[in-house]
Amino acid sequence: MKPAPFEYVDPRTVDEALDHLHRHGEEAKVLAGGQSLAPMLNFRLARPAVLVDINRVAGLDGVTETNGALRVGTLVRQRHLERAIDGRFPLLAAGLKLIGHTAIRVRGTVGGSIAHADPAAELPALLACCDGVILTRGRRGERSIAAAEFFVGPLMTALAPDELVVETRWPLPAPGTGWGLHEVARRHGDFALVGAAALVALSDGQVRSARVAVFGCGATPTRAAAAEATLEGRVPTVALIDDAARAAASKLDPHADLHASAEYRRRVARTLMTRALSDAISRASGSAR
Ligand SMILES: Cc1cc2nc3c(=O)[nH]c(=O)nc-3n(C[C@H](O)[C@H](O)[C@H](O)COP(=O)(O)OP(=O)(O)OC[C@H]3O[C@@H](n4cnc5c(N)ncnc54)[C@H](O)[C@@H]3O)c2cc1C
């Protein structure tokens, strides 16, 4: 199929883009990498009257490091970030490699994946796992929204129709933090059926902090608070990791679709949390030696 007719504008500044969004409200759609939007247009699942192409907007494609966080402009391509991280954030580097295929990551933007808010996508879950923040701009000014509050449902966010994501902020894990990331997909490059990410820091053999996020298992990426609470302050044995994953899996609200039942997703999420936590703990113990 071909897209329904639309007007196309390509602003050069954020303010110009915001003017278009303000003028057209729900009738407008932002175009970034187009890797999710273009198929939706072609299938007529999205029928915007106006497409606001932000690819020529200046100042949205930088990667910088400030106050212990990576600041990633919304237009930074996923492939570019993969290369720019250079060992500073192995969990994020591993997650980027799981997004589709190289050709998709060459066009797909970091901000586009966050704004699209697919519950099975890697970047929203990783941003939630590291307590990241989304910076938005609208005509009423800037907002800084914690990832935990940004994702509100499948393909739904706290973004107003006349706001743009301009940047995402990724707090860098403290040195010695271990990480783990596992997902199950039918084929390499497919969206995950279920995935789990973990960041763990140890101190004197005990878990100082544990952060776990699950994706593809419910309406939004989910922080596994029960797993984190089970582990923190304790010596991480195999049995404790299993308890943590079981406790968190029982609190998930998985969805069912033609790919998998809700119960399958819950069981896989438990296994993947166990694996991600085990990897994170073993990496943290390795760097503590
Ligand atoms: C075959 C295939 C496989 C894929 N596999 C995966 C995968 O395994 N994991 C994964 O995570 N993704 C996957 N993707 C999606 C890909 O990562 C997309 O790049 C990403 O979801 C959207 O980024 P984009 O820059 O292409 O955004 P676009 O497609 O341009 O936009 C997506 C949505 O976000 C909105 N938007 C974009 N930027 C902004 C902004 N700055 N402010 C406000 N709204 C904005 C758009 O209006 C639109 O609604 C796959 C895509 C394809 C085609």
XYZ file of C-alpha atoms and ligand atoms in Angstrom:
342
model
C 0.000 0.000 0.000
C 0.946 3.639 -0.346
C 0.592 6.285 2.379
C -2.486 8.499 2.463
C -1.682 12.003 1.121
C 0.093 14.336 3.526
C 1.757 17.732 3.539
C 5.533 17.613 4.067
C 7.578 20.248 5.904
C 11.286 20.173 6.773
C 12.094 22.837 9.362
C 15.688 23.889 10.085
C 15.319 24.842 13.760
C 13.609 23.365 16.816
C 11.406 26.468 17.136
C 10.262 26.137 13.533
C 9.455 22.450 14.115
C 7.522 23.346 17.270
C 5.515 25.971 15.349
C 4.394 23.282 12.891
C 3.510 20.885 15.728
C 1.609 23.598 17.568
C -0.304 24.635 14.447
C -1.335 21.103 13.451
C -1.587 19.333 16.844
C -2.752 15.707 16.576
C -2.810 16.038 12.759
C 1.000 16.263 12.600
C 3.623 13.527 12.961
C 7.355 13.945 13.466
C 9.560 12.057 11.005
C 13.002 11.049 12.332
C 14.648 7.865 10.967
C 11.351 6.666 9.511
C 12.090 3.033 10.402
C 8.861 2.693 12.378
C 6.815 5.564 10.968
C 7.280 4.782 7.257
C 5.818 1.243 7.554
C 2.941 2.673 9.608
C 2.282 5.250 6.873
C 2.473 2.606 4.161
C -0.015 0.385 5.991
C -2.134 3.468 6.719
C -1.923 2.728 10.436
C -0.834 6.371 10.716
C -2.526 8.998 8.522
C -1.060 12.342 9.522
C -2.144 15.417 7.567
C 1.359 16.900 7.990
C 4.741 15.216 8.267
C 7.305 17.312 10.156
C 10.687 15.981 9.016
C 13.234 16.953 11.697
C 16.268 15.492 9.924
C 17.559 18.925 8.906
C 17.011 20.552 12.312
C 20.374 21.735 13.593
C 21.838 20.794 16.956
C 20.039 17.514 17.639
C 22.736 15.023 16.648
C 25.450 15.360 19.281
C 26.778 12.854 21.832
C 28.481 14.440 24.848
C 29.355 13.377 28.371
C 28.477 15.712 31.245
C 28.224 15.083 34.991
C 28.541 11.325 34.614
C 25.815 11.016 31.978
C 25.794 10.552 28.223
C 23.678 13.249 26.572
C 22.410 11.921 23.288
C 20.704 14.271 20.826
C 17.429 12.882 19.534
C 18.670 12.572 15.934
C 21.753 10.532 16.830
C 21.508 7.375 14.742
C 21.501 4.123 16.688
C 24.517 2.908 14.695
C 26.423 6.105 15.443
C 25.813 5.762 19.188
C 26.956 2.128 19.038
C 30.315 3.376 17.754
C 30.520 6.517 19.883
C 30.137 4.729 23.232
C 33.573 3.072 22.953
C 33.396 0.836 26.046
C 31.937 3.438 28.401
C 28.519 1.791 28.588
C 28.678 -1.899 27.607
C 25.010 -2.584 28.462
C 23.863 0.137 26.062
C 26.331 -1.009 23.383
C 25.015 -4.576 23.656
C 21.403 -3.368 23.481
C 22.004 -1.244 20.389
C 23.432 -4.263 18.549
C 20.153 -6.131 19.104
C 18.035 -3.513 17.309
C 16.970 -4.879 13.920
C 19.873 -4.993 11.462
C 22.703 -2.584 10.680
C 20.770 -0.913 7.846
C 17.921 -0.107 10.248
C 20.300 1.288 12.869
C 22.049 3.464 10.296
C 18.772 5.358 9.793
C 16.904 4.732 13.074
C 17.434 7.410 15.709
C 17.827 7.043 19.455
C 15.102 9.612 20.139
C 12.791 8.001 17.573
C 12.950 4.668 19.379
C 12.218 6.370 22.711
C 9.334 8.466 21.293
C 7.886 5.433 19.488
C 7.766 3.540 22.819
C 7.420 0.027 21.470
C 7.121 -2.184 24.581
C 9.447 -4.740 22.947
C 12.149 -2.206 22.004
C 15.540 -2.315 23.674
C 16.300 1.393 24.171
C 13.239 2.334 26.269
C 13.993 -0.585 28.630
C 17.677 0.285 28.867
C 16.854 3.933 29.591
C 14.502 2.775 32.362
C 17.158 0.367 33.693
C 19.750 3.127 34.114
C 17.289 5.702 35.535
C 17.635 7.806 32.410
C 15.797 10.976 31.515
C 14.071 12.298 28.402
C 14.414 15.984 27.612
C 11.509 17.458 25.663
C 10.759 20.872 24.202
C 7.424 22.474 23.477
C 6.267 26.058 23.059
C 5.677 26.146 26.838
C 9.325 25.303 27.475
C 11.524 22.333 28.349
C 10.615 19.305 30.409
C 12.856 16.668 31.863
C 10.898 13.411 32.264
C 12.202 10.324 34.071
C 12.004 7.204 31.920
C 9.839 5.628 34.652
C 7.159 8.270 33.951
C 7.627 8.668 30.203
C 6.331 5.302 28.942
C 2.622 5.077 29.683
C 1.362 2.337 27.327
C 2.107 0.531 24.048
C 3.314 3.273 21.640
C 2.123 5.841 24.222
C 4.245 8.335 26.121
C 3.934 11.392 28.333
C 4.850 13.545 25.289
C 2.228 16.124 24.262
C 1.385 16.260 20.516
C 3.134 19.642 20.230
C 6.328 18.537 21.995
C 9.568 17.132 20.611
C 12.010 14.769 22.258
C 15.268 16.701 21.955
C 17.684 14.605 24.014
C 18.001 11.487 26.156
C 20.310 11.348 29.190
C 21.942 8.068 30.128
C 23.646 8.035 33.551
C 26.891 6.073 33.114
C 27.106 3.075 35.456
C 29.683 3.577 38.227
C 33.006 1.806 37.604
C 32.775 -1.851 38.641
C 29.058 -2.114 37.871
C 28.257 -5.416 36.182
C 25.694 -5.746 33.424
C 23.600 -8.423 31.773
C 21.208 -8.427 28.829
C 19.280 -11.341 27.365
C 16.384 -11.525 24.968
C 14.462 -14.146 23.056
C 13.516 -13.403 19.440
C 12.443 -15.798 16.718
C 15.214 -14.634 14.367
C 18.215 -12.347 14.719
C 17.020 -8.787 14.097
C 13.406 -9.440 15.035
C 11.828 -7.531 17.890
C 12.270 -9.426 21.154
C 9.431 -11.622 22.371
C 10.773 -10.901 25.861
C 13.999 -9.367 27.174
C 15.665 -8.495 30.470
C 18.492 -6.107 31.355
C 20.358 -5.763 34.643
C 22.938 -3.495 36.256
C 24.438 -4.656 39.558
C 27.032 -3.057 41.854
C 28.633 -5.024 44.691
C 30.286 -3.871 47.880
C 32.077 -6.278 50.275
C 30.453 -9.223 48.511
C 26.924 -7.854 48.955
C 24.665 -6.263 46.384
C 24.906 -2.486 46.815
C 22.456 -1.717 44.042
C 20.510 -3.765 41.526
C 18.493 -2.422 38.634
C 16.489 -4.718 36.424
C 14.194 -3.906 33.496
C 12.007 -6.271 31.471
C 10.732 -5.592 27.954
C 8.285 -7.272 25.589
C 6.282 -8.382 28.607
C 3.416 -5.930 29.084
C 2.377 -2.482 27.939
C 5.615 -0.664 28.804
C 9.174 -1.509 29.787
C 8.953 -2.551 33.441
C 11.435 -2.099 36.272
C 11.522 -5.307 38.293
C 11.334 -3.643 41.703
C 10.705 -6.946 43.516
C 13.949 -8.421 42.155
C 15.885 -5.298 43.107
C 14.495 -5.297 46.660
C 15.193 -9.030 47.093
C 18.852 -8.609 46.152
C 19.894 -5.321 47.702
C 22.007 -5.659 50.840
C 22.309 -9.453 50.458
C 25.041 -11.847 49.346
C 23.995 -12.852 45.799
C 23.784 -16.651 45.809
C 22.270 -18.694 42.984
C 19.218 -19.348 45.179
C 18.770 -15.651 45.965
C 18.986 -14.697 42.265
C 16.345 -17.315 41.527
C 14.126 -15.958 44.344
C 14.573 -12.417 42.990
C 13.595 -13.408 39.439
C 10.623 -15.445 40.674
C 9.353 -12.585 42.845
C 9.649 -10.115 39.968
C 8.053 -12.443 37.412
C 4.992 -12.890 39.642
C 4.455 -9.113 39.589
C 4.641 -8.723 35.783
C 1.533 -8.060 33.742
C 2.464 -9.788 30.461
C 0.371 -9.487 27.344
C -0.634 -12.255 24.940
C -0.503 -11.982 21.142
C -0.119 -14.273 18.150
C 3.574 -14.792 18.995
C 3.282 -15.937 22.622
C 0.847 -16.411 25.490
C 1.036 -14.256 28.613
C 2.125 -17.270 30.687
C 4.944 -18.091 28.257
C 6.148 -14.506 28.461
C 6.124 -14.604 32.268
C 8.150 -17.838 32.338
C 10.663 -16.574 29.800
C 10.979 -13.257 31.646
C 11.862 -15.148 34.837
C 14.572 -17.135 33.047
C 15.974 -14.055 31.301
C 16.053 -12.052 34.545
C 17.968 -14.908 36.181
C 20.480 -14.941 33.318
C 20.857 -11.152 33.128
C 21.354 -10.891 36.898
C 23.826 -13.798 36.963
C 25.896 -12.166 34.211
C 25.753 -8.767 35.908
C 26.850 -10.218 39.247
C 29.644 -12.246 37.753
C 30.909 -9.210 35.788
C 30.707 -7.057 38.932
C 32.625 -9.689 40.961
C 35.216 -9.986 38.173
C 35.915 -6.260 38.171
C 35.989 -6.179 41.998
C 38.855 -8.684 42.114
C 12.668 -4.577 10.102
C 12.767 -3.729 11.360
C 13.223 -4.331 12.526
C 13.305 -3.558 13.683
N 13.751 -4.182 14.820
C 13.813 -3.480 15.960
C 14.279 -4.090 17.165
O 14.635 -5.269 17.212
N 14.309 -3.325 18.285
C 13.929 -2.009 18.277
O 13.974 -1.361 19.316
N 13.510 -1.401 17.152
C 13.445 -2.093 16.001
N 13.012 -1.467 14.861
C 12.588 -0.044 14.933
C 13.764 0.895 14.767
O 14.644 0.831 15.855
C 13.298 2.362 14.672
O 14.412 3.052 14.260
C 12.778 3.038 15.910
O 11.751 2.331 16.540
C 12.174 4.408 15.570
O 13.181 5.290 15.285
P 13.126 6.215 14.007
O 14.187 7.233 14.185
O 13.171 5.374 12.802
O 11.724 6.949 14.208
P 10.517 7.221 13.195
O 10.095 5.950 12.543
O 10.826 8.358 12.317
O 9.404 7.686 14.263
C 8.820 6.766 15.157
C 7.764 7.503 16.000
O 8.382 8.403 16.914
C 7.976 9.757 16.664
N 9.192 10.567 16.822
C 10.404 10.338 16.287
N 11.299 11.237 16.728
C 10.633 12.075 17.553
C 11.008 13.211 18.326
N 12.266 13.652 18.346
N 10.069 13.830 19.071
C 8.775 13.375 19.070
N 8.359 12.304 18.367
C 9.276 11.657 17.605
C 7.412 9.749 15.244
O 6.442 10.761 15.076
C 6.807 8.357 15.186
O 5.546 8.352 15.802
C 12.939 -2.188 13.675
C 12.503 -1.583 12.497
C 12.415 -2.354 11.337
C 11.939 -1.688 10.068
